[in-house]
């Protein structure tokens, strides 16, 4: 049995909230640089150049890459032999968010009630997903999510007969309708299968897959590559000003589903799709 | 961005400052711009409808759809990039009619906004979404002038120096996004 003090989790969430918001992950940074070599539009190249410069400034000054420092999504992978000591886990995580957003000079973008819309002024509560695994592994991922891209995401319950064509059409339609709003070049997170909420969660998790990595299932990997080409042929381009770099990556995750259903969820992530992780080994 | 082939315009804007701009032009904006997002727009429109005094003079004004990060010590402001403009579409036509000359944001605008731009004279600039650390460095000073309780959504008076934008919808209604 491994014992983890929740105070340690608070400190981790604080640090990861700041890091995720100020340091662009290497895979996305390299993806921007790589696409700069191939982008066909002059304006598109200037936008990509500006985004790289922006990431450099953010990291050097530990300033947020983007002013929308998001709603804080936290993924926990918890080995069933792990025991927590201290505060209630959820409170410990929210305390970490509170401290990170204050100390990191991050924007507080959360309202307490979706209808009354009064800001909580500390970016809490976080959205927390718990996943239990065998053993004593403990991993925490902080993935602040901006809403320019979140708002352009979508979910559809397709009929099984619509098959791969139906899936492709829905993904292309979603990216096309989003246009400039999700701050392209985007990361396209796709969840296929499960139930409605399972598909949505898979599409959110798909945003954590590094640019350049593919689904281990060859047919899904092929679909990812094909969709990336088709999306980049839409012409939306960097910042939506036109060009050949509309997405850096299409990441698909799948799960078993019901005989009568084919849920598909598309979660769009912008060019600052953020995630910082840490594993506690000791 | 390339520094040389861009024009610079200084606020407040007159008809002649915007008449020659074309969709796709890269421009530097300098001078005063006011930040306002959905919540501030809602309030401004309610005040306008009641004939109350507005938080700033709309004549020739530039509104920047942005909610900044808090400033670090010694800095005027934190990172500050554009938010999605479409959420302001409902409010913009009446503000353009009231004298607002330019809007800075990201993404498409409604037909009503384009019509108001053509009818009353205006321009819509797109800034690069997410390039917020870089844009924060273009802000010389910042001050909350209304709705302080809205936090990041308060109306701020920013003095900016060479804020880089692109003409997305010009005075004639031509649209970069189409
Ligand atoms: S979509 Fe992403 S890059 Fe664009 S404003 Fe939101 S958080 Fe920033």
Coordinates of C-alpha atoms and ligand atoms in Angstrom, one line a residue:
Chain A
X1 CA 0.0 0.0 0.0
X2 CA 1.3 3.4 -0.9
X3 CA 0.4 6.4 1.3
X4 CA 0.1 9.8 -0.4
X5 CA -0.5 13.0 1.6
X6 CA -3.2 15.1 0.0
X7 CA -1.1 18.2 0.8
X8 CA 1.4 16.9 -1.7
X9 CA -1.4 16.8 -4.3
X10 CA -2.4 20.4 -3.6
X11 CA 1.2 21.5 -4.2
X12 CA 1.4 19.4 -7.4
X13 CA -1.9 20.8 -8.8
X14 CA -0.7 24.4 -8.0
X15 CA 2.6 23.8 -9.9
X16 CA 1.0 22.0 -12.8
X17 CA -1.7 24.6 -13.3
X18 CA 1.0 27.3 -13.7
X19 CA 3.3 25.1 -15.9
X20 CA 0.5 24.0 -18.2
X21 CA -0.6 27.6 -18.8
X22 CA 2.8 29.1 -19.4
X23 CA 4.9 26.4 -21.1
X24 CA 3.6 25.1 -24.4
X25 CA 4.1 21.4 -24.6
X26 CA 7.0 20.3 -26.8
X27 CA 4.9 18.2 -29.2
X28 CA 2.7 21.2 -30.0
X29 CA 5.6 23.6 -30.2
X30 CA 7.4 21.2 -32.6
X31 CA 4.1 20.8 -34.6
X32 CA 3.9 24.5 -35.1
X33 CA 7.5 24.7 -36.3
X34 CA 7.1 21.7 -38.6
X35 CA 3.9 23.2 -40.2
X36 CA 5.7 26.5 -40.7
X37 CA 7.9 24.7 -43.3
X38 CA 4.9 23.5 -45.3
X39 CA 2.3 26.2 -44.8
X40 CA 1.2 27.5 -48.2
X41 CA -0.2 30.9 -47.3
X42 CA 2.0 33.9 -46.5
X43 CA -0.3 35.2 -43.9
X44 CA -0.6 31.7 -42.5
X45 CA 3.2 31.5 -42.1
X46 CA 3.2 34.9 -40.3
X47 CA 0.5 33.6 -37.9
X48 CA 2.5 30.4 -37.2
X49 CA 5.7 32.5 -36.7
X50 CA 3.8 34.8 -34.3
X51 CA 2.4 31.8 -32.3
X52 CA 6.0 30.4 -31.9
X53 CA 7.2 33.8 -30.8
X54 CA 4.3 34.0 -28.4
X55 CA 5.2 30.7 -26.8
X56 CA 8.8 31.7 -26.5
X57 CA 7.8 34.9 -24.7
X58 CA 5.3 33.1 -22.4
X59 CA 7.9 30.5 -21.3
X60 CA 10.7 33.1 -20.8
X61 CA 8.4 35.3 -18.7
X62 CA 6.3 32.5 -17.2
X63 CA 3.3 34.4 -18.5
X64 CA 0.2 32.6 -19.7
X65 CA 0.4 31.6 -23.4
X66 CA -3.2 32.6 -23.7
X67 CA -5.3 34.9 -21.5
X68 CA -8.0 32.2 -21.4
X69 CA -6.3 30.0 -18.8
X70 CA -9.4 27.8 -19.0
X71 CA -11.6 25.8 -16.7
X72 CA -9.2 23.4 -14.9
X73 CA -9.7 19.8 -16.0
X74 CA -7.8 17.3 -13.8
X75 CA -7.3 13.6 -14.6
X76 CA -6.3 11.3 -11.8
X77 CA -5.1 7.7 -12.3
X78 CA -5.2 6.0 -9.0
X79 CA -3.9 2.6 -8.2
X80 CA -6.3 0.7 -5.9
X81 CA -3.5 0.2 -3.4
X82 CA -3.0 3.9 -2.9
X83 CA -4.3 5.4 0.4
X84 CA -4.7 9.2 0.9
X85 CA -4.0 10.9 4.1
X86 CA -5.1 14.4 5.0
X87 CA -7.9 16.5 3.5
X88 CA -10.6 15.2 1.3
X89 CA -9.1 14.6 -2.1
X90 CA -11.4 16.8 -4.1
X91 CA -10.8 19.7 -1.6
X92 CA -7.1 19.2 -1.9
X93 CA -7.3 19.5 -5.7
X94 CA -9.4 22.6 -5.7
X95 CA -7.1 24.2 -3.2
X96 CA -4.2 23.5 -5.6
X97 CA -6.2 25.2 -8.4
X98 CA -7.0 28.2 -6.2
X99 CA -3.3 28.7 -5.3
X100 CA -2.0 28.1 -8.8
X101 CA -4.3 30.5 -10.4
X102 CA -3.5 33.2 -7.8
X103 CA 0.3 32.7 -7.7
X104 CA 0.6 32.3 -11.4
X105 CA -1.4 35.4 -12.2
X106 CA -3.8 33.3 -14.2
X107 CA -7.3 34.4 -15.3
X108 CA -10.2 33.3 -13.2
X109 CA -12.8 32.3 -15.7
X110 CA -15.3 30.1 -13.7
X111 CA -18.8 31.2 -12.7
X112 CA -20.5 29.4 -9.8
X113 CA -23.8 28.9 -11.5
X114 CA -24.5 28.5 -15.2
X115 CA -27.5 30.8 -15.0
X116 CA -26.6 33.4 -12.3
X117 CA -23.1 33.6 -13.7
X118 CA -21.2 35.1 -10.8
X119 CA -17.4 34.5 -11.0
X120 CA -16.0 32.4 -8.2
X121 CA -12.8 34.5 -8.4
X122 CA -10.5 31.6 -7.8
X123 CA -11.2 29.4 -10.9
X124 CA -12.7 26.6 -8.8
X125 CA -14.3 24.2 -8.9
X126 CA -12.1 22.0 -11.2
X127 CA -13.6 19.3 -13.4
X128 CA -12.1 16.1 -11.9
X129 CA -12.0 12.7 -13.6
X130 CA -10.9 9.7 -11.5
X131 CA -9.8 6.4 -13.0
X132 CA -8.8 3.4 -10.9
X133 CA -6.1 1.0 -12.0
X134 CA -4.3 -2.0 -10.4
X135 CA -1.3 -1.5 -8.2
X136 CA -0.1 1.6 -6.5
X137 CA 0.4 3.9 -9.5
X138 CA -0.7 7.6 -9.0
X139 CA -0.7 10.0 -11.9
X140 CA -2.1 13.5 -12.1
X141 CA -2.7 15.5 -15.2
X142 CA -3.8 19.1 -15.2
X143 CA -5.4 20.2 -18.5
X144 CA -6.9 23.7 -18.4
X145 CA -9.4 24.0 -21.2
X146 CA -10.2 27.3 -23.0
X147 CA -13.7 27.8 -24.1
X148 CA -13.1 29.3 -27.6
X149 CA -12.5 25.8 -28.7
X150 CA -14.7 24.0 -26.1
X151 CA -17.7 25.9 -27.4
X152 CA -17.2 24.6 -31.0
X153 CA -17.1 21.0 -29.9
X154 CA -20.0 18.6 -30.6
X155 CA -21.5 15.2 -30.1
X156 CA -23.7 13.1 -32.2
X157 CA -25.4 9.8 -31.8
X158 CA -25.0 8.3 -35.2
X159 CA -26.8 5.2 -36.5
X160 CA -24.5 2.1 -36.9
X161 CA -25.5 2.1 -40.6
X162 CA -23.8 5.5 -41.0
X163 CA -20.5 3.8 -40.3
X164 CA -17.1 5.3 -41.0
X165 CA -18.5 7.7 -43.6
X166 CA -20.9 9.1 -41.1
X167 CA -18.1 9.6 -38.5
X168 CA -15.9 11.3 -41.1
X169 CA -18.6 13.6 -42.2
X170 CA -19.5 14.7 -38.6
X171 CA -15.9 15.4 -37.7
X172 CA -15.3 17.4 -40.9
X173 CA -18.5 19.3 -40.4
X174 CA -17.6 20.2 -36.8
X175 CA -14.2 21.5 -37.7
X176 CA -15.6 23.4 -40.7
X177 CA -18.4 25.0 -38.7
X178 CA -15.9 26.0 -36.0
X179 CA -13.9 28.2 -38.5
X180 CA -11.6 30.6 -36.7
X181 CA -13.3 30.4 -33.3
X182 CA -11.2 27.5 -31.8
X183 CA -7.9 29.3 -32.6
X184 CA -6.6 27.0 -35.4
X185 CA -4.3 25.2 -35.9
X186 CA -6.4 22.9 -33.7
X187 CA -6.0 19.5 -32.1
X188 CA -9.0 17.4 -32.9
X189 CA -9.9 15.0 -30.1
X190 CA -12.4 12.3 -31.1
X191 CA -14.2 9.7 -29.0
X192 CA -16.1 6.9 -30.8
X193 CA -18.3 4.3 -29.1
X194 CA -19.4 3.8 -25.5
X195 CA -22.4 5.7 -24.3
X196 CA -23.0 9.4 -24.8
X197 CA -20.9 10.5 -21.8
X198 CA -18.3 7.9 -22.5
X199 CA -17.7 9.2 -26.0
X200 CA -17.5 12.8 -24.6
X201 CA -14.9 11.8 -22.0
X202 CA -12.9 9.8 -24.6
X203 CA -12.8 12.9 -26.9
X204 CA -11.5 15.0 -24.0
X205 CA -8.8 12.4 -23.2
X206 CA -7.8 12.2 -26.9
X207 CA -6.7 15.8 -26.5
X208 CA -4.0 14.6 -24.2
X209 CA -2.4 12.3 -26.8
X210 CA 0.8 14.0 -28.0
X211 CA 0.9 15.4 -31.6
X212 CA 2.6 12.8 -33.8
X213 CA 1.4 9.8 -31.9
X214 CA -1.2 7.5 -33.4
X215 CA -3.8 5.1 -32.1
X216 CA -2.3 1.6 -31.8
X217 CA -5.1 0.1 -33.9
X218 CA -3.9 0.4 -37.6
X219 CA -7.4 1.1 -39.0
X220 CA -7.9 3.9 -36.5
X221 CA -4.4 5.3 -37.1
X222 CA -5.2 5.3 -40.8
X223 CA -8.5 7.2 -40.2
X224 CA -6.6 9.8 -38.1
X225 CA -4.1 10.4 -41.0
X226 CA -6.8 10.6 -43.6
X227 CA -8.9 13.0 -41.5
X228 CA -5.9 15.2 -40.8
X229 CA -5.3 15.6 -44.6
X230 CA -9.0 16.3 -45.3
X231 CA -9.2 18.9 -42.4
X232 CA -6.1 20.6 -43.7
X233 CA -7.7 20.8 -47.2
X234 CA -10.6 22.8 -45.7
X235 CA -8.5 25.9 -46.1
X236 CA -9.3 27.5 -42.7
X237 CA -5.7 27.9 -41.9
X238 CA -3.8 29.4 -39.0
X239 CA -6.0 31.8 -37.0
X240 CA -8.7 31.1 -39.6
X241 CA -7.1 33.5 -42.1
X242 CA -6.8 30.9 -44.8
X243 CA -4.0 28.3 -45.4
X244 CA -3.1 24.7 -45.2
X245 CA -2.5 24.3 -41.5
X246 CA -5.9 23.9 -39.9
X247 CA -5.1 21.0 -37.5
X248 CA -1.9 19.7 -36.0
X249 CA -3.3 16.4 -35.1
X250 CA -6.4 14.2 -35.1
X251 CA -6.5 11.8 -32.1
X252 CA -9.1 9.1 -31.9
X253 CA -10.0 6.9 -29.0
X254 CA -12.6 4.2 -29.2
X255 CA -14.6 2.0 -26.8
X256 CA -17.1 -0.9 -27.0
X257 CA -20.6 0.3 -27.7
X258 CA -24.3 -0.9 -27.9
X259 CA -25.6 -2.9 -30.9
X260 CA -28.0 0.0 -31.6
X261 CA -25.5 2.9 -31.3
X262 CA -22.5 4.8 -32.7
X263 CA -21.8 7.8 -30.5
X264 CA -19.2 10.2 -31.8
X265 CA -17.8 13.1 -29.9
X266 CA -15.5 15.8 -31.2
X267 CA -13.7 17.9 -28.7
X268 CA -11.7 20.7 -30.3
X269 CA -8.5 21.9 -28.7
X270 CA -6.7 25.1 -29.7
X271 CA -3.1 25.5 -30.5
X272 CA -2.4 26.0 -26.8
X273 CA -4.1 22.7 -25.8
X274 CA -2.6 22.4 -22.4
X275 CA -1.6 19.5 -20.2
X276 CA 1.0 18.9 -17.6
X277 CA 1.4 15.6 -15.8
X278 CA 3.3 14.1 -12.9
X279 CA 3.5 10.6 -11.5
X280 CA 4.1 10.2 -7.8
X281 CA 6.3 7.2 -7.5
X282 CA 7.3 7.3 -3.8
Chain B
X1 CA 5.2 39.2 -37.9
X2 CA 7.0 41.3 -40.5
X3 CA 7.5 44.8 -39.2
X4 CA 7.8 46.8 -42.4
X5 CA 4.8 46.2 -44.7
X6 CA 2.2 47.3 -42.1
X7 CA 0.3 50.5 -41.7
X8 CA -0.3 52.0 -38.3
X9 CA -3.5 53.8 -37.3
X10 CA -4.0 55.8 -34.1
X11 CA -7.3 56.1 -32.2
X12 CA -9.8 57.7 -32.0
X13 CA -10.6 56.7 -35.5
X14 CA -12.1 59.0 -38.1
X15 CA -13.9 57.9 -41.3
X16 CA -10.7 58.7 -43.3
X17 CA -8.6 56.4 -41.2
X18 CA -10.7 53.4 -42.0
X19 CA -12.0 54.2 -45.5
X20 CA -9.0 52.8 -47.4
X21 CA -8.5 49.6 -45.3
X22 CA -9.0 46.4 -47.2
X23 CA -9.8 42.9 -45.8
X24 CA -6.5 41.1 -45.4
X25 CA -4.4 44.2 -44.6
X26 CA -2.1 43.9 -41.7
X27 CA -2.4 46.9 -39.4
X28 CA -0.9 48.2 -36.2
X29 CA -3.4 49.9 -33.8
X30 CA -2.0 52.5 -31.4
X31 CA -3.7 54.7 -28.8
X32 CA -6.7 53.9 -26.6
X33 CA -8.7 50.8 -26.9
X34 CA -11.5 49.6 -24.5
X35 CA -11.8 46.0 -23.5
X36 CA -15.4 44.6 -23.2
X37 CA -16.8 41.1 -23.4
X38 CA -20.3 39.6 -23.2
X39 CA -21.3 40.8 -19.7
X40 CA -20.0 44.4 -20.3
X41 CA -21.8 44.5 -23.7
X42 CA -25.1 43.5 -22.1
X43 CA -24.8 46.2 -19.5
X44 CA -23.7 48.9 -22.0
X45 CA -26.6 48.1 -24.3
X46 CA -29.1 48.3 -21.3
X47 CA -27.6 51.7 -20.3
X48 CA -27.8 52.9 -23.9
X49 CA -31.5 51.9 -24.1
X50 CA -32.2 53.8 -20.9
X51 CA -30.4 56.9 -22.2
X52 CA -27.8 56.6 -19.4
X53 CA -24.2 57.8 -19.6
X54 CA -21.9 55.2 -21.2
X55 CA -18.6 54.2 -19.6
X56 CA -16.6 55.8 -22.4
X57 CA -17.2 58.1 -25.4
X58 CA -18.1 55.9 -28.4
X59 CA -17.3 58.4 -31.0
X60 CA -14.4 56.9 -33.0
X61 CA -13.8 54.4 -30.3
X62 CA -12.2 50.9 -30.6
X63 CA -13.4 48.0 -28.6
X64 CA -11.2 45.0 -27.9
X65 CA -13.1 41.8 -27.1
X66 CA -10.7 40.6 -24.4
X67 CA -10.6 39.6 -20.8
X68 CA -7.0 39.8 -19.6
X69 CA -5.0 37.9 -17.1
X70 CA -4.1 39.8 -13.9
X71 CA -0.9 41.8 -14.1
X72 CA 2.3 40.6 -12.5
X73 CA 3.9 43.2 -10.2
X74 CA 5.3 46.1 -12.2
X75 CA 3.4 45.2 -15.3
X76 CA 0.3 47.1 -16.6
X77 CA -1.5 43.9 -17.6
X78 CA -1.2 40.1 -18.0
X79 CA -1.6 38.2 -21.2
X80 CA -4.5 39.6 -23.3
X81 CA -5.6 38.1 -26.6
X82 CA -9.0 38.2 -28.4
X83 CA -12.1 36.3 -27.5
X84 CA -14.7 34.9 -29.9
X85 CA -16.5 37.9 -31.4
X86 CA -19.7 36.1 -32.4
X87 CA -20.9 36.3 -28.8
X88 CA -21.0 40.1 -29.2
X89 CA -23.0 40.0 -32.5
X90 CA -26.3 40.7 -30.7
X91 CA -25.0 43.9 -29.2
X92 CA -22.6 45.4 -31.8
X93 CA -25.0 46.9 -34.4
X94 CA -26.5 49.4 -31.9
X95 CA -23.0 50.3 -30.6
X96 CA -21.8 50.9 -34.1
X97 CA -24.8 53.1 -34.7
X98 CA -23.8 55.0 -31.5
X99 CA -20.4 55.8 -33.0
X100 CA -18.2 52.8 -32.3
X101 CA -15.7 52.7 -35.2
X102 CA -13.7 49.5 -34.7
X103 CA -13.9 46.1 -33.0
X104 CA -11.0 43.7 -32.4
X105 CA -11.8 40.0 -31.8
X106 CA -11.6 36.7 -33.5
X107 CA -13.9 34.7 -35.8
X108 CA -16.9 35.4 -37.9
X109 CA -19.5 38.1 -37.5
X110 CA -23.2 38.0 -38.2
X111 CA -24.8 39.6 -41.3
X112 CA -26.4 42.2 -39.0
X113 CA -22.9 43.3 -37.9
X114 CA -21.6 43.5 -41.4
X115 CA -24.6 45.5 -42.4
X116 CA -24.1 48.0 -39.6
X117 CA -20.4 48.3 -40.5
X118 CA -21.4 49.3 -44.1
X119 CA -24.3 51.5 -43.1
X120 CA -22.7 53.5 -40.2
X121 CA -19.0 53.2 -41.1
X122 CA -16.9 50.8 -39.2
X123 CA -14.3 48.1 -39.4
X124 CA -13.7 44.7 -37.8
X125 CA -10.2 43.6 -37.0
X126 CA -9.1 40.1 -36.2
X127 CA -6.3 39.6 -33.8
X128 CA -4.5 36.2 -33.6
X129 CA -6.3 34.1 -31.0
X130 CA -4.0 32.7 -28.4
X131 CA -1.1 35.1 -29.1
X132 CA -1.8 36.7 -25.8
X133 CA 1.6 36.9 -24.1
X134 CA 2.9 38.8 -27.1
X135 CA -0.1 41.1 -27.2
X136 CA 0.2 41.8 -23.5
X137 CA 3.5 43.4 -24.2
X138 CA 1.9 45.9 -26.6
X139 CA -0.1 47.4 -23.7
X140 CA 1.5 50.5 -22.2
X141 CA -1.1 51.1 -19.5
X142 CA -4.4 49.7 -18.3
X143 CA -7.1 50.9 -16.0
X144 CA -10.6 49.6 -15.1
X145 CA -13.1 52.3 -15.9
X146 CA -16.4 50.4 -15.4
X147 CA -18.1 47.3 -13.9
X148 CA -15.1 46.5 -11.7
X149 CA -17.2 43.7 -10.1
X150 CA -17.1 41.7 -13.3
X151 CA -13.4 40.9 -12.7
X152 CA -11.7 40.1 -16.0
X153 CA -14.9 41.1 -17.8
X154 CA -14.7 44.7 -16.5
X155 CA -14.3 47.5 -19.1
X156 CA -10.7 48.6 -19.2
X157 CA -9.1 51.5 -20.9
X158 CA -5.9 50.3 -22.5
X159 CA -3.2 52.4 -24.1
X160 CA -1.6 50.2 -26.7
X161 CA 1.4 50.6 -28.9
X162 CA 1.4 48.8 -32.3
X163 CA -1.1 46.1 -31.4
X164 CA -0.9 43.8 -34.5
X165 CA -4.3 43.0 -36.2
X166 CA -5.7 42.1 -39.6
X167 CA -8.6 43.7 -41.3
X168 CA -11.2 41.0 -41.3
X169 CA -14.3 43.0 -42.4
X170 CA -13.5 46.3 -44.1
X171 CA -15.6 49.5 -44.5
X172 CA -17.1 48.1 -47.7
X173 CA -18.2 44.8 -46.0
X174 CA -15.6 42.6 -47.7
X175 CA -14.8 39.6 -45.5
X176 CA -11.4 38.0 -45.0
X177 CA -13.1 34.8 -43.7
X178 CA -15.0 34.2 -46.9
Ligands
LIG1 S1 -9.4 28.8 -27.9 FE1 -7.4 28.5 -26.9 S2 -6.0 29.9 -27.9 FE2 -8.0 30.5 -28.4 S3 -8.6 32.1 -26.9 FE3 -9.3 30.1 -26.1 S4 -7.7 29.2 -24.8 FE4 -6.8 30.9 -26.1

